[in-house]
Coordinates of C-alpha atoms and ligand atoms in Angstrom, one line a residue:
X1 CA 0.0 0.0 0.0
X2 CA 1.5 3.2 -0.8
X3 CA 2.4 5.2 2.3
X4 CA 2.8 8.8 2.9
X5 CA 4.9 10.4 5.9
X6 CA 2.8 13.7 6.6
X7 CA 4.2 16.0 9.6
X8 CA 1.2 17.8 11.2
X9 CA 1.8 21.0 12.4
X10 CA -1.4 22.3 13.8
X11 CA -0.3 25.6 15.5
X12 CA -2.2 28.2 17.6
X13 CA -5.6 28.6 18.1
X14 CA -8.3 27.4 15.9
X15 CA -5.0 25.8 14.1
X16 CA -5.9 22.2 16.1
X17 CA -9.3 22.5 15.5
X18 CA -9.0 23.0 11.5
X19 CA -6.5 20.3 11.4
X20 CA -8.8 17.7 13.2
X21 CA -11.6 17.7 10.8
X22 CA -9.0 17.9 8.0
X23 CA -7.6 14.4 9.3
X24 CA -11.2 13.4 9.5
X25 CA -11.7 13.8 5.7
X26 CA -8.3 12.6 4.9
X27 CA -8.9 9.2 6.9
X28 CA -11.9 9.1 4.6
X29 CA -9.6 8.9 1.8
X30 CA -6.9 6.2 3.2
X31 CA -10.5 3.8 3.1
X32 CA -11.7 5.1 -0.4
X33 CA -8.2 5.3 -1.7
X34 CA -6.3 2.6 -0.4
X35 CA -3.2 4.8 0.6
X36 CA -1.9 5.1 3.6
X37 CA -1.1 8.6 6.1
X38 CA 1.8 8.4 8.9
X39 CA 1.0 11.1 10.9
X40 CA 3.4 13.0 13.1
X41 CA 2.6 15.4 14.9
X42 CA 5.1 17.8 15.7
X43 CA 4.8 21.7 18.1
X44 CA 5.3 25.1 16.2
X45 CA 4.3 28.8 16.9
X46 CA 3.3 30.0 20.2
X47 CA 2.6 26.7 21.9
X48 CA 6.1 25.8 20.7
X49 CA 7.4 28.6 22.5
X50 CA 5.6 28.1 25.2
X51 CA 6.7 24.1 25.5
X52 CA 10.3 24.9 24.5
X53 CA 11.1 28.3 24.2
X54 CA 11.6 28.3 20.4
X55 CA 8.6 28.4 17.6
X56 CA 10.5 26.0 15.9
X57 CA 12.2 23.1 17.8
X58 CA 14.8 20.6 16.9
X59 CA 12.3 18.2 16.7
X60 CA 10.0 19.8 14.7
X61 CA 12.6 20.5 12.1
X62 CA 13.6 16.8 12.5
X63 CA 10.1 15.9 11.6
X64 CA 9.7 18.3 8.8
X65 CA 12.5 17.7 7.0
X66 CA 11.9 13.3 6.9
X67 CA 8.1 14.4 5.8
X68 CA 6.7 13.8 2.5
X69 CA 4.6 16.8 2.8
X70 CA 3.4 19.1 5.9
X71 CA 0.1 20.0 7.0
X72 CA -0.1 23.1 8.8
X73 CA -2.6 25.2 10.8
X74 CA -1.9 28.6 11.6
X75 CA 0.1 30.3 14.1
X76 CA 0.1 33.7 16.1
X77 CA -1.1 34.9 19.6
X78 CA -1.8 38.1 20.3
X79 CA 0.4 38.2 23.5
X80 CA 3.4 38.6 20.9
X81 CA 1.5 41.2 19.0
X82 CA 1.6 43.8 22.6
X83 CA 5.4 43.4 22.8
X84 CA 7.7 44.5 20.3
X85 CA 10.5 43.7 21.8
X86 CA 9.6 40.1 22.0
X87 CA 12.8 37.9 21.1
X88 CA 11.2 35.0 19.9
X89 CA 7.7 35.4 18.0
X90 CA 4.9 32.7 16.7
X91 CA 5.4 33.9 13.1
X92 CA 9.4 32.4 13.2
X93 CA 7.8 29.2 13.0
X94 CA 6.5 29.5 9.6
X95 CA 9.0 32.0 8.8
X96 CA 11.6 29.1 9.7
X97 CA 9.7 26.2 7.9
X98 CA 10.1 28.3 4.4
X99 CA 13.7 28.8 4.5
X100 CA 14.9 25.7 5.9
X101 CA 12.4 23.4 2.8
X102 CA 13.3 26.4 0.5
X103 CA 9.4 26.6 -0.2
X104 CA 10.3 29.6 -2.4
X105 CA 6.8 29.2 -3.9
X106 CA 3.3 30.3 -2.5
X107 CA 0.2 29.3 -4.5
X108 CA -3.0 30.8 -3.2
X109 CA -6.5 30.6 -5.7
X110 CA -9.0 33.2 -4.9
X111 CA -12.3 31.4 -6.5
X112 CA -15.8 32.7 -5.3
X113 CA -18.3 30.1 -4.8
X114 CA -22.1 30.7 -6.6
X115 CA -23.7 30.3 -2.8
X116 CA -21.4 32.7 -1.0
X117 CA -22.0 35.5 -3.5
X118 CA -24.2 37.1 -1.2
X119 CA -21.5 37.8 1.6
X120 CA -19.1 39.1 -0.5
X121 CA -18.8 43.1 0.1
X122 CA -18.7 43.4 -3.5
X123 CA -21.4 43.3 -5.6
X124 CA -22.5 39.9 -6.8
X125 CA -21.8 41.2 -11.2
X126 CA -18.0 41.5 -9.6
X127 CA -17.3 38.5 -7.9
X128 CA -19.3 36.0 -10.3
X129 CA -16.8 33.6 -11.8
X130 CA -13.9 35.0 -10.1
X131 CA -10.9 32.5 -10.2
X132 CA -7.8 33.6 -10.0
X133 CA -4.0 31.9 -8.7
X134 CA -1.3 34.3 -6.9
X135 CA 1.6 33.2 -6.8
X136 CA 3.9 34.5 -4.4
X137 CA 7.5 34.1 -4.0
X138 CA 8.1 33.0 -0.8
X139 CA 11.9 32.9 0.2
X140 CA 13.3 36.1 -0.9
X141 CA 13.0 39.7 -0.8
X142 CA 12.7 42.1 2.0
X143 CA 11.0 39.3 4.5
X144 CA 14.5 37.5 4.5
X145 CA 17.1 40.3 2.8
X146 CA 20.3 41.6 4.8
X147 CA 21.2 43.2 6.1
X148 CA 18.4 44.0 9.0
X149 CA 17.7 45.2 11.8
X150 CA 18.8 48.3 13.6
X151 CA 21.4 50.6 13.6
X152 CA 24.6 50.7 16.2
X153 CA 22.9 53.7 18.0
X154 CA 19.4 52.1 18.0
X155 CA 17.9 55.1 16.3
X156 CA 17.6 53.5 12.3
X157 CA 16.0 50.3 11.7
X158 CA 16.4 48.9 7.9
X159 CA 15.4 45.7 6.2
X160 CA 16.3 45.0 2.2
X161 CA 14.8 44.0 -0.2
X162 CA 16.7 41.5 -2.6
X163 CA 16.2 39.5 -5.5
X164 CA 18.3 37.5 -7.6
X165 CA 17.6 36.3 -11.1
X166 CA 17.5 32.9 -10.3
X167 CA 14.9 33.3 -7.2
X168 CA 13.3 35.2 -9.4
X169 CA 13.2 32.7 -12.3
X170 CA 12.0 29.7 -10.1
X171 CA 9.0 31.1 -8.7
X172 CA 8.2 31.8 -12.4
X173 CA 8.5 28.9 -13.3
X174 CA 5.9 27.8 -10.9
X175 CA 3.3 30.5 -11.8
X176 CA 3.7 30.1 -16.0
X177 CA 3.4 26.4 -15.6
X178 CA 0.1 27.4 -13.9
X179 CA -0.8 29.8 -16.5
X180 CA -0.1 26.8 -19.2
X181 CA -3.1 24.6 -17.5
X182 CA -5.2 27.6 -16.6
X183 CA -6.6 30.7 -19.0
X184 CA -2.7 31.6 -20.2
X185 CA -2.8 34.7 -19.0
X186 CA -0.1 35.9 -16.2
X187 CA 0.1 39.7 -14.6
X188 CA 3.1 40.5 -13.0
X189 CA 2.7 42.8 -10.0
X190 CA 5.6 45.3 -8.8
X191 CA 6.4 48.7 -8.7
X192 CA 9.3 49.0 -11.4
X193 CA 8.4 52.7 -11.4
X194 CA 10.0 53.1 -7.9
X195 CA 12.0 50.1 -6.9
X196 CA 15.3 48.7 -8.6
X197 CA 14.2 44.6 -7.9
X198 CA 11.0 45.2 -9.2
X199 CA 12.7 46.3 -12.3
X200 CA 14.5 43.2 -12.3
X201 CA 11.9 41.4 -12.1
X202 CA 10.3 42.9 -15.0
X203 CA 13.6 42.4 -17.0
X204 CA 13.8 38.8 -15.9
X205 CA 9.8 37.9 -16.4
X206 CA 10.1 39.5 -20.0
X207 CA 12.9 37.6 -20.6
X208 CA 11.8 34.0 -19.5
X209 CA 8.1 34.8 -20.9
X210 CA 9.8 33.8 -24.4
X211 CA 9.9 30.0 -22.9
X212 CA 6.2 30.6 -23.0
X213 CA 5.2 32.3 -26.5
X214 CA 1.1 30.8 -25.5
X215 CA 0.9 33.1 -22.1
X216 CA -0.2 36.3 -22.7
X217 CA 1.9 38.3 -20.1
X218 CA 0.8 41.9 -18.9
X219 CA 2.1 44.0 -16.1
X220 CA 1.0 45.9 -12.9
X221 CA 1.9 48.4 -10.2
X222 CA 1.4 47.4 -7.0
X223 CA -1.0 50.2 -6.0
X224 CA -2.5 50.0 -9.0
X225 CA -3.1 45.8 -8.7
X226 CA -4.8 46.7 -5.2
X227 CA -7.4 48.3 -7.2
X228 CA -8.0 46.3 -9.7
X229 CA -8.2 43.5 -7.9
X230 CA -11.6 44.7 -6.3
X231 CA -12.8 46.6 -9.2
X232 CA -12.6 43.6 -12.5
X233 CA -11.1 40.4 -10.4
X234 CA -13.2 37.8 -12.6
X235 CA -10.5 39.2 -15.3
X236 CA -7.5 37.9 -13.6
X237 CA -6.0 34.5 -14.2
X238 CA -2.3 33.9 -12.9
X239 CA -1.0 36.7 -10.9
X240 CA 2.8 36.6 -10.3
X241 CA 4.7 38.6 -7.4
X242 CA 6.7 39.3 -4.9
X243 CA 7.2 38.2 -1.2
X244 CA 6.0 40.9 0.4
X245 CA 3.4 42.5 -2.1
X246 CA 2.0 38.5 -2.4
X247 CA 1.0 39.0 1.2
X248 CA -1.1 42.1 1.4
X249 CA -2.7 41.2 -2.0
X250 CA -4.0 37.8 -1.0
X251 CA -5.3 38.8 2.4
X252 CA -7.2 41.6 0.3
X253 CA -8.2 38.8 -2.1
X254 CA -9.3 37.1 0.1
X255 CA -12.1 38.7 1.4
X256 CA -14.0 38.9 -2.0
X257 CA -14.9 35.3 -1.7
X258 CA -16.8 36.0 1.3
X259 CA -14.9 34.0 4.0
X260 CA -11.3 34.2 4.9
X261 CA -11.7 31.2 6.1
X262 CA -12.3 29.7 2.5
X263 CA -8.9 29.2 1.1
X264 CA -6.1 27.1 1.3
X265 CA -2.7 27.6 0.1
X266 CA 0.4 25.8 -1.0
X267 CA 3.8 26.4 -0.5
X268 CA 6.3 24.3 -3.3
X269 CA 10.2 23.8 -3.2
X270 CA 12.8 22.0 -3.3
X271 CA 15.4 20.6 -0.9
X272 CA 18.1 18.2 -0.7
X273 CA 16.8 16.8 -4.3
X274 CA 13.7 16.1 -3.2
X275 CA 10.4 18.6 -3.6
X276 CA 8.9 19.9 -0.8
X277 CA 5.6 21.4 0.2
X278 CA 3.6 22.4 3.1
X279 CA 0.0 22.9 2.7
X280 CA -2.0 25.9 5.2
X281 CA -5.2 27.8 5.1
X282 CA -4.3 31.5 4.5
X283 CA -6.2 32.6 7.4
X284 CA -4.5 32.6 11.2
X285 CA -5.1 31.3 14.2
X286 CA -8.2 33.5 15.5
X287 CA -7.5 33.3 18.5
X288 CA -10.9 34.4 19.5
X289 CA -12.8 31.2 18.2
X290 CA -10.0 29.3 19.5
X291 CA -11.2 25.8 21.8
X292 CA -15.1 26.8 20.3
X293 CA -15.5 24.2 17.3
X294 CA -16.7 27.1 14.7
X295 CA -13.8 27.7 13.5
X296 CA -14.3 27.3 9.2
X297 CA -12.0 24.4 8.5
X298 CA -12.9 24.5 4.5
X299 CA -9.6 26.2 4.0
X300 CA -7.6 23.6 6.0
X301 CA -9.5 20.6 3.9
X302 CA -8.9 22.6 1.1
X303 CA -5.0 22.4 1.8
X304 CA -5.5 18.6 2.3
X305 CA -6.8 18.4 -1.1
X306 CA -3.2 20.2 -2.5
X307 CA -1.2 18.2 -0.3
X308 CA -3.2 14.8 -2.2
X309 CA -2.1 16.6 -5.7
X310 CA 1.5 17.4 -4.7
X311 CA 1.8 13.4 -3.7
X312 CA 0.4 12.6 -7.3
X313 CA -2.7 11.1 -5.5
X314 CA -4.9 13.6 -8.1
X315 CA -8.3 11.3 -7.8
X316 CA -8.0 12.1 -4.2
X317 CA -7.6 15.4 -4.5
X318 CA -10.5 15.9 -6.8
X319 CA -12.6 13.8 -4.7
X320 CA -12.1 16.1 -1.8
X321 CA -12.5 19.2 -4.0
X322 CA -15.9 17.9 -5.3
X323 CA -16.8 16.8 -1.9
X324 CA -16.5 20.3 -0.5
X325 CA -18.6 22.0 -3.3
X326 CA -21.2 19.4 -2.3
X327 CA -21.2 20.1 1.0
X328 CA -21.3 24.3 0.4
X329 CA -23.8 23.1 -2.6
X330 CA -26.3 21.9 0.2
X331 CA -26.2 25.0 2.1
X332 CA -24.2 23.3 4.8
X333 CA -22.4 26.0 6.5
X334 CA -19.8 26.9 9.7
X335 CA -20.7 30.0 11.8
X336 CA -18.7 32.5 9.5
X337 CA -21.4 32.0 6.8
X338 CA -24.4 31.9 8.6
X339 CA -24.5 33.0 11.6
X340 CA -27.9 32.2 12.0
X341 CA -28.0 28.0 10.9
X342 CA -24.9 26.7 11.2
X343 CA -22.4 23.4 12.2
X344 CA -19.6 22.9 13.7
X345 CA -16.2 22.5 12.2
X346 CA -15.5 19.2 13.4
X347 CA -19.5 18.5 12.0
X348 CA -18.3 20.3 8.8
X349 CA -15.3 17.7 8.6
X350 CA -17.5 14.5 9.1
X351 CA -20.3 16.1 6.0
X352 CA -17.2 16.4 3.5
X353 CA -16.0 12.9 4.5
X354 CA -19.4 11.3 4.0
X355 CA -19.8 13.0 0.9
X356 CA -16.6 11.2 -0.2
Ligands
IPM401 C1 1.0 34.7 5.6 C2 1.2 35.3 6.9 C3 2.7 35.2 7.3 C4 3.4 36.1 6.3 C5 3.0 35.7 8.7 C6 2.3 34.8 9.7 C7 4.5 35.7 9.0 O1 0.7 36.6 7.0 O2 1.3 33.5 5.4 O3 0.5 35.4 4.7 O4 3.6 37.3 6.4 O5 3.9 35.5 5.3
MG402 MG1 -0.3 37.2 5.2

């Protein structure tokens, strides 16, 4: 039977929670699929810390690094968020996890769903038939450039953004590939008008499009990509960009689906010779519904699905996938959607396993 080594990470606060009724659906799919899950379950974020004074232990690198793929929850507690001057945060955990697979990829779809039209806050002619990728890259720029940090006298504090060619090349690799089974069309984002990388980029992007004569490329400013995004997103098909502009732009993508708690996200590398990827929900811990099972775990099962499609188990993956619209299709729905009629997320779990 073929056997998959899958490190569990499940985090901070509803991070557990999602995790659990993704492992329900998934042991749905070791009886449907005859494959086999090894689970280990290893600490990061702020219960790391708390454990072992680090958000990412020895052991959890250990574990992540023999893995076949990781499935991770979220992390972050806002009793980091109050002190600045913490040493050691939640957010080093994931932070950690990127570098040390070299997950220099982030892929995060933005597709609305016909029954949650009516939460987005945009009207229902904008959001129908939005589905778009971002792809982010993931180990570079100004999260990771040196130097940082603060000057001698404590008065300056910098961080830098760098890119090379090559970092920039393998991430675009990632989203034209994408492009090639999608619509064909990729925008890169930046803001070559200001910033020496982002004209690098550009350079770079026009350069390696030629591998690609079928993509139609186009490009965007940043600020002017914010606004698009919410104005025609049903027009976008691959978007390609940096570390740091990747994040704002999917957390404001997010939101015109209707629920943060929708989407999942993938994160692809390579180390050692051997690929890499850890799959997460973009949202965070919410550490408000934290322990109260209505937590929305369709973004964690969601990530479950792209782990199945990373391990080449792709009838899985579309089993879950289809499984999910089901579910949604009945009007089945965690608190976040309807506040009024809803289940819980370890309820939510157990429908999308049945359905499979
Ligand atoms: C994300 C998150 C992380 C990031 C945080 C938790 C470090 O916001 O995955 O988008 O900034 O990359
Ligand atoms: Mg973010």
């Amino acid at each position: 039977m073929k056997t998959y080594k899958i490190a569990l990470l499940p985090g901070d606060g509803v991070g557990p929670e999602v995790i659990n009724s993704a492992l329900t659906v998934l042991k749905k799919i070791e009886e449907k699929f005859g494959i086999k899950f090894e689970f280990k379950e290893a600490l990061v974020g702020a219960v790391a810390i708390e454990k072992t004074g680090s958000a990412l232990p020895e052991e959890t690198i250990k574990t992540a690094l023999e893995a076949d793929a990781i499935l991770f929850g979220a992390v972050g507690d806002p009793k980091f968020d109050k002190d600045p001057s913490a040493k050691v945060r939640p957010e080093q955990g994931i932070l950690g996890l990127r570098k040390l697979l070299n997950l220099y990829a982030n892929i995060r779809p933005i597709k609305t769903y016909e029954c949650l039209y009516h939460k987005s806050p945009l009207k229902k002619e904008v959001v129908e038939g939005v589905d778009f990728v971002v792809v982010r890259e993931l180990t570079g720029g100004i999260y990771f450039g040196e130097p940082r940090g603060r000057s001698e006298d404590g008065n300056k504090a910098f961080d830098s953004m760098v890119y090379s060619r090559e970092e920039i090349r393998r991430a675009a690799k990632v989203a034209f590939e994408l492009a090639l089974k999608r619509r064909k069309k990729l925008t890169l984002v930046d803001k070559a008008n200001v910033l020496a990388t982002s004209r690098l980029w550009r350079e770079e992007i026009k350069e390696f499009s030629k591998n690609y004569p079928e993509v139609e490329v186009d490009y965007l400013y940043v600020d002017n990509a914010a606004m698009q995004i919410i104005k025609r997103p049903a027009e976008f098909d691959v978007i390609l960009t940096t570390n740091m502009f990747g994040d704002i732009l999917t957390d404001e993508a997010s939101v015109i689906t209707g629920s943060l708690g929708m989407l999942p996200s993938a994160s692809i590398g390579e180390r050692d010779g051997k690929k890499r990827g850890l799959f997460e929900p973009i949202h965070g811990s919410y550490p408000k519904a934290a322990g109260k099972n209505v937590a929305n775990p369709t973004g964690q099962i969601l990530s479950a699905a792209y782990m199945l499609r990373f391990l080449g188990e792709d009838k899985a993956a579309q089993a879950v996938e289809k499984a999910v619209d089901k579910v949604l299709g009945k009007g089945v729905f965690t608190r976040d959607i309807d506040s009024q009629n809803y289940v819980s997320c370890s309820r939510f779990g157990e429908e999308v396993a049945r359905e499979i």
